[in-house]
CSV table of N, CA and C in Angstrom, one decimal:
chain,number,residue,atom,x,y,z
A,1,MET,N,0.8,-1.2,0.0
A,1,MET,CA,0.0,0.0,0.0
A,1,MET,C,0.9,1.2,0.0
A,2,SER,N,0.5,2.2,-0.7
A,2,SER,CA,1.3,3.5,-0.8
A,2,SER,C,0.8,4.5,0.2
A,3,TYR,N,1.6,5.4,0.6
A,3,TYR,CA,1.3,6.4,1.6
A,3,TYR,C,1.7,7.8,1.1
A,4,ILE,N,1.0,8.8,1.5
A,4,ILE,CA,1.5,10.2,1.2
A,4,ILE,C,2.3,10.5,2.5
A,5,GLY,N,3.5,10.9,2.3
A,5,GLY,CA,4.4,11.2,3.4
A,5,GLY,C,5.2,10.0,3.9
A,6,LYS,N,5.6,10.0,5.1
A,6,LYS,CA,6.4,9.0,5.7
A,6,LYS,C,5.6,7.7,5.9
A,7,THR,N,6.2,6.6,5.5
A,7,THR,CA,5.5,5.3,5.8
A,7,THR,C,5.4,5.0,7.3
A,8,PRO,N,4.3,4.7,7.8
A,8,PRO,CA,4.2,4.4,9.3
A,8,PRO,C,5.1,3.3,9.7
A,9,THR,N,5.6,3.4,10.9
A,9,THR,CA,6.4,2.4,11.5
A,9,THR,C,5.5,1.6,12.5
A,10,VAL,N,5.5,0.3,12.4
A,10,VAL,CA,4.6,-0.5,13.2
A,10,VAL,C,5.4,-1.3,14.2
A,11,GLY,N,5.1,-1.2,15.5
A,11,GLY,CA,5.8,-2.0,16.5
A,11,GLY,C,7.2,-1.6,16.8
A,12,ASN,N,7.5,-0.3,16.5
A,12,ASN,CA,8.9,0.2,16.9
A,12,ASN,C,8.8,0.9,18.2
A,13,PHE,N,8.9,0.1,19.3
A,13,PHE,CA,8.7,0.7,20.6
A,13,PHE,C,10.1,0.8,21.3
A,14,ILE,N,10.4,2.0,21.7
A,14,ILE,CA,11.7,2.3,22.2
A,14,ILE,C,11.6,2.9,23.7
A,15,LYS,N,12.4,2.3,24.6
A,15,LYS,CA,12.5,2.8,25.9
A,15,LYS,C,13.7,3.8,25.9
A,16,LEU,N,13.5,5.0,26.2
A,16,LEU,CA,14.5,6.0,26.2
A,16,LEU,C,15.3,6.0,27.5
A,17,ASP,N,16.5,6.6,27.4
A,17,ASP,CA,17.4,6.6,28.6
A,17,ASP,C,16.7,7.4,29.7
A,18,ALA,N,17.1,7.1,31.0
A,18,ALA,CA,16.5,7.7,32.1
A,18,ALA,C,16.9,9.2,32.1
A,19,ILE,N,16.0,10.0,32.6
A,19,ILE,CA,16.2,11.5,32.8
A,19,ILE,C,16.3,11.8,34.2
A,20,THR,N,17.3,12.5,34.6
A,20,THR,CA,17.5,12.9,36.0
A,20,THR,C,17.0,14.4,36.0
A,21,THR,N,16.0,14.6,36.9
A,21,THR,CA,15.4,15.9,36.9
A,21,THR,C,16.3,16.9,37.7
A,22,SER,N,16.1,18.2,37.4
A,22,SER,CA,16.8,19.3,38.1
A,22,SER,C,15.8,20.4,38.1
A,23,SER,N,16.2,21.6,38.4
A,23,SER,CA,15.3,22.8,38.5
A,23,SER,C,15.2,23.4,37.2
A,24,THR,N,14.7,22.6,36.2
A,24,THR,CA,14.4,23.1,34.8
A,24,THR,C,13.3,22.3,34.3
A,25,ASN,N,12.7,22.7,33.2
A,25,ASN,CA,11.6,22.0,32.6
A,25,ASN,C,11.9,21.3,31.3
A,26,SER,N,13.1,21.6,30.8
A,26,SER,CA,13.5,21.1,29.5
A,26,SER,C,14.6,20.1,29.6
A,27,TYR,N,14.5,18.9,28.9
A,27,TYR,CA,15.5,17.9,29.0
A,27,TYR,C,15.7,17.3,27.6
A,28,THR,N,16.9,16.7,27.4
A,28,THR,CA,17.3,16.1,26.1
A,28,THR,C,16.9,14.6,26.2
A,29,LEU,N,16.1,14.2,25.1
A,29,LEU,CA,15.7,12.8,25.0
A,29,LEU,C,16.9,12.0,24.4
A,30,GLN,N,17.3,10.9,25.0
A,30,GLN,CA,18.4,10.1,24.4
A,30,GLN,C,18.0,8.6,24.4
A,31,HIS,N,18.5,7.9,23.4
A,31,HIS,CA,18.4,6.5,23.4
A,31,HIS,C,19.8,6.0,23.2
A,32,ASN,N,20.3,5.1,24.1
A,32,ASN,CA,21.7,4.6,24.1
A,32,ASN,C,22.7,5.8,24.0
A,33,SER,N,22.4,6.8,24.8
A,33,SER,CA,23.3,8.0,24.9
A,33,SER,C,23.4,8.9,23.7
A,34,VAL,N,22.5,8.7,22.7
A,34,VAL,CA,22.5,9.5,21.5
A,34,VAL,C,21.2,10.2,21.5
A,35,ASN,N,21.2,11.5,21.2
A,35,ASN,CA,20.0,12.3,21.1
A,35,ASN,C,19.0,11.7,20.2
A,36,PHE,N,17.7,11.7,20.6
A,36,PHE,CA,16.6,11.0,19.9
A,36,PHE,C,15.5,12.0,19.7
A,37,SER,N,15.0,12.0,18.5
A,37,SER,CA,13.8,12.9,18.2
A,37,SER,C,12.6,12.1,17.7
A,38,PRO,N,11.6,12.0,18.6
A,38,PRO,CA,10.4,11.2,18.2
A,38,PRO,C,9.6,12.0,17.2
A,39,GLU,N,8.7,11.4,16.5
A,39,GLU,CA,7.8,12.0,15.5
A,39,GLU,C,7.1,13.2,16.2
A,40,SER,N,6.5,13.0,17.3
A,40,SER,CA,5.8,14.1,18.0
A,40,SER,C,5.6,13.7,19.5
A,41,ALA,N,5.0,14.6,20.3
A,41,ALA,CA,4.7,14.2,21.7
A,41,ALA,C,3.6,13.1,21.7
A,42,LEU,N,2.8,13.1,20.7
A,42,LEU,CA,1.7,12.1,20.6
A,42,LEU,C,2.2,10.7,20.4
A,43,HIS,N,3.5,10.5,20.1
A,43,HIS,CA,4.1,9.2,19.9
A,43,HIS,C,4.8,8.7,21.2
A,44,MET,N,4.6,9.4,22.3
A,44,MET,CA,5.3,9.1,23.5
A,44,MET,C,4.3,8.8,24.6
A,45,MET,N,4.9,8.0,25.6
A,45,MET,CA,4.2,7.7,26.9
A,45,MET,C,5.2,8.2,27.9
A,46,VAL,N,4.8,9.2,28.7
A,46,VAL,CA,5.6,9.7,29.7
A,46,VAL,C,4.9,9.8,31.1
A,47,SER,N,5.6,9.4,32.1
A,47,SER,CA,5.0,9.5,33.5
A,47,SER,C,5.9,10.4,34.3
A,48,LEU,N,5.3,11.3,35.0
A,48,LEU,CA,6.0,12.2,35.9
A,48,LEU,C,5.4,12.0,37.3
A,49,ASN,N,6.3,11.6,38.2
A,49,ASN,CA,5.9,11.3,39.6
A,49,ASN,C,4.8,10.2,39.7
A,50,GLY,N,4.8,9.3,38.8
A,50,GLY,CA,3.9,8.2,38.8
A,50,GLY,C,2.6,8.5,38.1
A,51,VAL,N,2.4,9.6,37.4
A,51,VAL,CA,1.2,10.0,36.8
A,51,VAL,C,1.5,10.1,35.3
A,52,ILE,N,0.7,9.4,34.4
A,52,ILE,CA,0.9,9.5,33.0
A,52,ILE,C,0.5,10.9,32.6
A,53,GLN,N,1.3,11.5,31.7
A,53,GLN,CA,1.2,12.9,31.3
A,53,GLN,C,0.5,13.0,30.0
A,54,ALA,N,-0.3,14.0,29.8
A,54,ALA,CA,-1.0,14.2,28.5
A,54,ALA,C,-0.1,15.0,27.5
A,55,PRO,N,0.1,14.4,26.3
A,55,PRO,CA,1.0,15.0,25.3
A,55,PRO,C,0.4,16.4,24.9
A,56,ASN,N,1.2,17.3,24.7
A,56,ASN,CA,0.9,18.7,24.2
A,56,ASN,C,0.1,19.5,25.2
A,57,THR,N,-0.2,18.9,26.4
A,57,THR,CA,-0.8,19.6,27.5
A,57,THR,C,0.1,19.7,28.7
A,58,SER,N,0.7,18.5,29.0
A,58,SER,CA,1.6,18.4,30.2
A,58,SER,C,3.0,18.5,29.7
A,59,TYR,N,3.3,18.2,28.5
A,59,TYR,CA,4.7,18.3,27.9
A,59,TYR,C,4.6,18.4,26.4
A,60,THR,N,5.6,19.0,25.9
A,60,THR,CA,5.8,19.2,24.4
A,60,THR,C,7.1,18.6,24.0
A,61,VAL,N,7.3,18.3,22.7
A,61,VAL,CA,8.5,17.8,22.2
A,61,VAL,C,8.9,18.7,21.0
A,62,SER,N,10.1,19.1,20.9
A,62,SER,CA,10.7,19.8,19.8
A,62,SER,C,12.1,19.2,19.5
A,63,GLY,N,12.2,18.5,18.4
A,63,GLY,CA,13.4,17.8,18.1
A,63,GLY,C,13.7,16.8,19.2
A,64,SER,N,14.8,16.8,19.8
A,64,SER,CA,15.2,15.9,20.9
A,64,SER,C,15.0,16.5,22.3
A,65,THR,N,14.2,17.6,22.4
A,65,THR,CA,14.0,18.2,23.6
A,65,THR,C,12.6,18.1,24.1
A,66,ILE,N,12.4,17.5,25.3
A,66,ILE,CA,11.1,17.4,25.9
A,66,ILE,C,11.0,18.6,27.0
A,67,THR,N,9.8,19.3,26.9
A,67,THR,CA,9.6,20.3,27.9
A,67,THR,C,8.3,20.1,28.6
A,68,PHE,N,8.5,20.0,30.0
A,68,PHE,CA,7.3,19.8,30.8
A,68,PHE,C,6.6,21.1,31.1
A,69,LEU,N,5.3,21.0,31.2
A,69,LEU,CA,4.5,22.2,31.5
A,69,LEU,C,3.7,22.0,32.8
A,70,PRO,N,4.4,21.8,34.0
A,70,PRO,CA,3.8,21.5,35.2
A,70,PRO,C,3.0,22.7,35.8
A,71,SER,N,1.9,22.4,36.4
A,71,SER,CA,1.1,23.5,37.1
A,71,SER,C,1.9,24.1,38.2
A,72,SER,N,2.9,23.4,38.8
A,72,SER,CA,3.7,23.9,39.9
A,72,SER,C,4.7,24.9,39.4
A,73,GLY,N,4.9,25.0,38.1
A,73,GLY,CA,5.9,26.0,37.6
A,73,GLY,C,7.2,25.4,37.1
A,74,THR,N,8.0,24.8,38.0
A,74,THR,CA,9.3,24.2,37.6
A,74,THR,C,9.5,22.9,38.3
A,75,LEU,N,10.0,21.9,37.5
A,75,LEU,CA,10.4,20.7,38.1
A,75,LEU,C,11.6,20.8,39.1
A,76,SER,N,11.7,19.9,40.0
A,76,SER,CA,12.9,20.0,40.9
A,76,SER,C,13.6,18.6,40.9
A,77,SER,N,14.7,18.5,41.6
A,77,SER,CA,15.4,17.3,41.7
A,77,SER,C,14.7,16.2,42.4
A,78,SER,N,13.6,16.5,43.1
A,78,SER,CA,12.8,15.5,43.8
A,78,SER,C,11.7,14.9,42.9
A,79,ASP,N,11.5,15.5,41.7
A,79,ASP,CA,10.6,14.9,40.8
A,79,ASP,C,11.2,13.7,40.1
A,80,SER,N,10.3,12.8,39.6
A,80,SER,CA,10.8,11.6,39.0
A,80,SER,C,10.1,11.4,37.7
A,81,ILE,N,10.8,11.3,36.6
A,81,ILE,CA,10.3,10.9,35.3
A,81,ILE,C,10.4,9.4,35.2
A,82,ASP,N,9.3,8.7,35.6
A,82,ASP,CA,9.3,7.3,35.8
A,82,ASP,C,9.3,6.4,34.5
A,83,LEU,N,8.6,6.9,33.5
A,83,LEU,CA,8.4,6.1,32.3
A,83,LEU,C,8.6,7.0,31.1
A,84,ASN,N,9.3,6.5,30.1
A,84,ASN,CA,9.7,7.4,29.0
A,84,ASN,C,9.8,6.5,27.8
A,85,TYR,N,8.7,6.3,27.1
A,85,TYR,CA,8.7,5.4,25.9
A,85,TYR,C,8.3,6.1,24.7
A,86,VAL,N,8.8,5.6,23.6
A,86,VAL,CA,8.3,6.1,22.2
A,86,VAL,C,7.6,5.0,21.6
A,87,LEU,N,6.4,5.2,21.1
A,87,LEU,CA,5.6,4.2,20.4
A,87,LEU,C,5.6,4.5,18.9
A,88,GLY,N,6.1,3.5,18.2
A,88,GLY,CA,6.3,3.7,16.7
A,88,GLY,C,5.0,3.5,16.0
């Protein structure tokens, strides 16, 4: 079957490297220590402090940078990004 644009990837599930939080909201996404750029925030499953986050509402992705938009203002080193998967 032909597609307009990029051919969809099926079953390409990637667990990204762990992210250590600090007093910022932007972090670099990496897979095996290499910067990784997902298709969009909608292709990700992210958990912050044990709560699954809503793409484009709780976080955005631009290139290999994920930016969290917490209601508290800024993440701290006590926050935990528990789950960080890309769904192909």
